[in-house]
Amino acid sequence: MSSAMESDLIHQSAATLAQAIAEGEVSSREVTQAHLDRIAAVDDRVHAFLYVDTEGALAAAEAVDSRRAAGEELGPLAGVPLALKDVLAMKGVPTTCGSRILEGWRPPYDATVVERLRAADVVILGKTNMDEFAMGSSTEHSAYGPTHNPWDLDRIPGGSGGGSAAAVAAFEAPLAIGTDTGGSIRQPAAVTGTVGVKPTYGGVSRFGLVALASSLDQAGPCTRTVMDAALLHAAIGGHDPRDSTSIPDAMPDVVAAAQQADVRGMRIGLVRELSGEGYQAGVEQRFREAVHVLEHLGAEVVEVSCPIFDYALGAYYLILPSECSSNLARFDGMRYGLRVGDDGERSVEEVMSLTREAGFGAEVKRRIMLGTYALSSGYYDAYYGQAQKVRTLIQRDFDAAFAQCDVLVSPTAPTTAFKLGEKVDDPLAMYLNDVATIPVNLAGNCAMSLPVGLAPEDSLPVGLQIMAPAMADDRLYRVGSALEGALQDRWGHLLIEEAPAL
Amino acid sequence: MTEPMPYAEAVAEFEPVIGLEVHVELGTESKMFCSCPTAFGAEPNTQVCPVCLGLPGSMPVMNGAAIESIIRMGLALNCSVVDWCRMARKNYFYPDMPKDYQVSQYDEPICVDGYLDVTVTTDDGPRVFRVEIERVHMEEDTGKLTHAGGATGRIHGADYSLVDYNRAGIPLVEIVTRPVTGTGALAPEVARAYVTELRDIMRGLGVSDVKMEEGSLRCDANVSLNRPGDEWGTRSETKNVNSLRSVERAVRSEIERQAGVLAAGGRVVQETRHFHEDTGQTTPGRSKEQAEDYRYFPEPDLVPIAPDPAWVEQLRAALPEQPSVHRARLAEQWGIGDFEMATLVNAGVLGLVEETVAAGVAPDAARKWWAGELTRVANEREVEPGELGVTPADIGRVEELIATGSLNDKLARQVFEGIMAGEGSADEVVAARGLAVVSDDGALLAAIDEALAAQPDVAEKIKGGKVQAAGAIVGAVMKATRGQADAGKVRDLLLERLGVTE
Ligand SMILES: [Zn+2]
């Protein structure tokens, strides 16, 4: 390892750090300490973390170091630090989901993702901030205050996984885990100049992921490079018998695909419906330039139409609230977390009600009410039933498009990072941030966002979304890695290195 | 409150329509969605895990053994097994439900359209009624609440409530009949016969221990009345019906109550009622006039169930003998007719007689005790014959003692009395109560001489050939020996003593 690297452990990729640790050039403890120091230095301004597990992280790092010293074979990410979205259960570590209602709850068990990270000897630094129960696109709905975008601290880092994306973008961790229900990994990646992948539904176990919308949620990697995302994806993915919706088939080799980085002969579809009105000019410009780069690399680019995508947002805001109204029912103050009003006089109904009144934020209540309404007898068919039909039609749009193309592309988010407070009181404006990312969640296939430049008008990062069929996650990495390589050649560095120093 | 109408009048004026919902707790080793054990009687909250506690992030995994059990139950009830179905969430808030929704089935039950033929005894001989079964579906059980303090034992007014989640997640099967009409005055007997038959089928399948007293078989009885030719009336749903006897009594008392209300020009309220074993009456519970909206929707955490038709056929082929076929075989073996068999079934003692015969007792003797003395005592004490504390082995021992002349029938009844009073085994009761037949000829002759001396005129009559007068002397001897003599033997000795032959 070069001495430059030793003095700059936080700016390395996870792959580089893992190799340096494996070769004994640096210890996991040093790498972990460097990131803990970084968190201590910048997180008061970024607020990516809700909880930093200093002791646990250092203990895990030391364990990796001693096992390496004993000559044990370690995994490809052994000793590398990671930031975990606070929606995943981690034994003994506070898990709040960004909500007051879970304040103080320490799960007695590990999520499968956490188990696999531990099995891969990844060092978990702590838990990252998020919109309450993953409802939002800005982290402003966190009960513990917003996260700030490292590119401009007055701007949102995206959401709901703004904490994970900001932690990676601010060099507080080379790796993070996010979860994506309608874009919560990809939109934060886009607005923070990082890489985020929503794996195929069922590709990564949901066991231990506190559910927002069970049929849409999926955990995935947040990183600064496509290869790091592939390594992390491989570490957490694969069948889990504890999640019935987990796919039993072997997952594709995403790491090999990232290494391949070759788009020659691939057909790439531009989705007509995911551009135009509502999309910022600089976003569209950088997107088109990136598509030209792909063409240059040997891909064939065609335009495809997915007309039902126009109804995706509407269907999503029926299905998601419906499922979430049921998933969030258990937060009633009876068994764990917050309990309000238990004065020995009030009835159980009153205590449940007061607890939920005090423990949930406005956005959570809004969606619970929407969902309760949509599932009510007499309305079910018109709302939930219709939305499920739209969902089937969106799947058909994807099927038709993938019959012509290997992958589809679009801008990840219609705009670059907006100002904190700008949309927080306008739910519809907030929901529109996810217009391009939602169709993939509804259909259950996979997508990646990677940075393709800064919008000329505001010098903020723009993300490009690659979408692939279910269980063809490898194509995301093949295309993403090729594009990343070409852009890096052009710029001479990763886009994230243009972020202002904190 | 209006006075109930006497039963005979009620069924002369009104036609009852009944419906039965039976819940059977499956006897699977582990719970429905997790691997927690299901044994009854464990310390509260010791058979729980993140899944059955519904902890945030936990997910259910279907227990294959439960699916197998329910399909076998459906097949035994002549149902069709559907090709494809889903679980649904039934949403409502209650502290005995860890998730505040119950995983159940709604519009896609796994088994549909079956029937069960049941026989009831009437003065005109046995009558067969076909009870149609609408659906057999599965759901998870809830936890168990115990309310401390307060007058009613209900959650309202309790000082505090304790909840035990050991039962939460135990697989339950709900068997719902179509409305049963045309039973007239026999409605209570039909209800009882149906539940009895169902219990015997479940026992034969080995899917549940079907113990009503432990709640592994629970019955809700729906009753409505209408005047002949009128539309069906409003129904009530009686819960807490915890024995076969109570099924019959609950239906009967609801018929009497509703008839009283209707005859007085009142209106039957659609509501849940609670049956009280002590009074034999029902009292109102929750009103269902404003139907609770459970906001059912397909459970997104579980994949659909699609039983392989070949497997279903295998299960069908391996079903045990149907109880009706089984009974026909027993009747032939025991040499009894339909009426005698129906008597045993309706008294709920067929299984006990069978076990007793299996223990080596002659069928006639086994029937005599169970259908006679023991049923009489059970009715008197308002319990099931099986709950008296007398075992088939006890009957076997008593019969042995009778065969060797150590006991007679009268003494045997006293032995059973002792066993039921918890005084120990048959031999222990015989010893403790000194119940052996006095077979010592010397002692008997002394008693005979004493009796003859006391009634010289009777002695003369017998000597004179009036043998029927011997009864007075035999009676005196029996009295003197406190019934412990064999009356036949006393008579023989007496006649021998007086030198008289019959
Ligand atoms: Zn359990």
CSV table of N, CA and C and ligand atoms in Angstrom, one decimal, chain B residues 31 33-37 47-53 168, ligand 1:
chain,number,residue,atom,x,y,z
B,31,LYS,N,-45.2,-24.4,15.6
B,31,LYS,CA,-46.2,-23.4,15.3
B,31,LYS,C,-46.4,-23.3,13.8
B,33,PHE,N,-46.0,-20.6,11.8
B,33,PHE,CA,-45.0,-19.9,11.0
B,33,PHE,C,-43.6,-19.8,11.6
B,34,CYS,N,-43.4,-20.6,12.6
B,34,CYS,CA,-42.0,-20.5,13.2
B,34,CYS,C,-41.8,-21.9,13.8
B,35,SER,N,-40.6,-22.1,14.4
B,35,SER,CA,-40.3,-23.4,14.9
B,35,SER,C,-40.6,-23.6,16.4
B,36,CYS,N,-41.3,-22.6,17.0
B,36,CYS,CA,-41.6,-22.7,18.5
B,36,CYS,C,-42.5,-24.0,18.7
B,37,PRO,N,-42.2,-24.6,19.9
B,37,PRO,CA,-43.1,-25.8,20.2
B,37,PRO,C,-44.5,-25.4,20.6
B,47,GLN,N,-42.6,-20.2,25.1
B,47,GLN,CA,-42.6,-20.8,23.8
B,47,GLN,C,-42.8,-19.8,22.7
B,48,VAL,N,-41.9,-18.8,22.6
B,48,VAL,CA,-42.0,-17.7,21.7
B,48,VAL,C,-40.7,-17.4,21.1
B,49,CYS,N,-40.8,-16.6,20.0
B,49,CYS,CA,-39.6,-16.2,19.2
B,49,CYS,C,-40.0,-14.9,18.5
B,50,PRO,N,-39.0,-14.3,17.8
B,50,PRO,CA,-39.3,-13.0,17.1
B,50,PRO,C,-40.5,-13.2,16.2
B,51,VAL,N,-40.6,-14.4,15.6
B,51,VAL,CA,-41.7,-14.5,14.6
B,51,VAL,C,-43.1,-14.5,15.2
B,52,CYS,N,-43.3,-15.4,16.2
B,52,CYS,CA,-44.6,-15.5,16.8
B,52,CYS,C,-44.9,-14.3,17.8
B,53,LEU,N,-43.9,-13.6,18.1
B,53,LEU,CA,-44.1,-12.3,18.9
B,53,LEU,C,-44.3,-11.2,17.9
B,168,ALA,N,-49.9,-18.0,20.7
B,168,ALA,CA,-49.9,-17.2,19.4
B,168,ALA,C,-49.1,-17.9,18.3
C,1,ZN,ZN,-42.2,-18.7,17.5
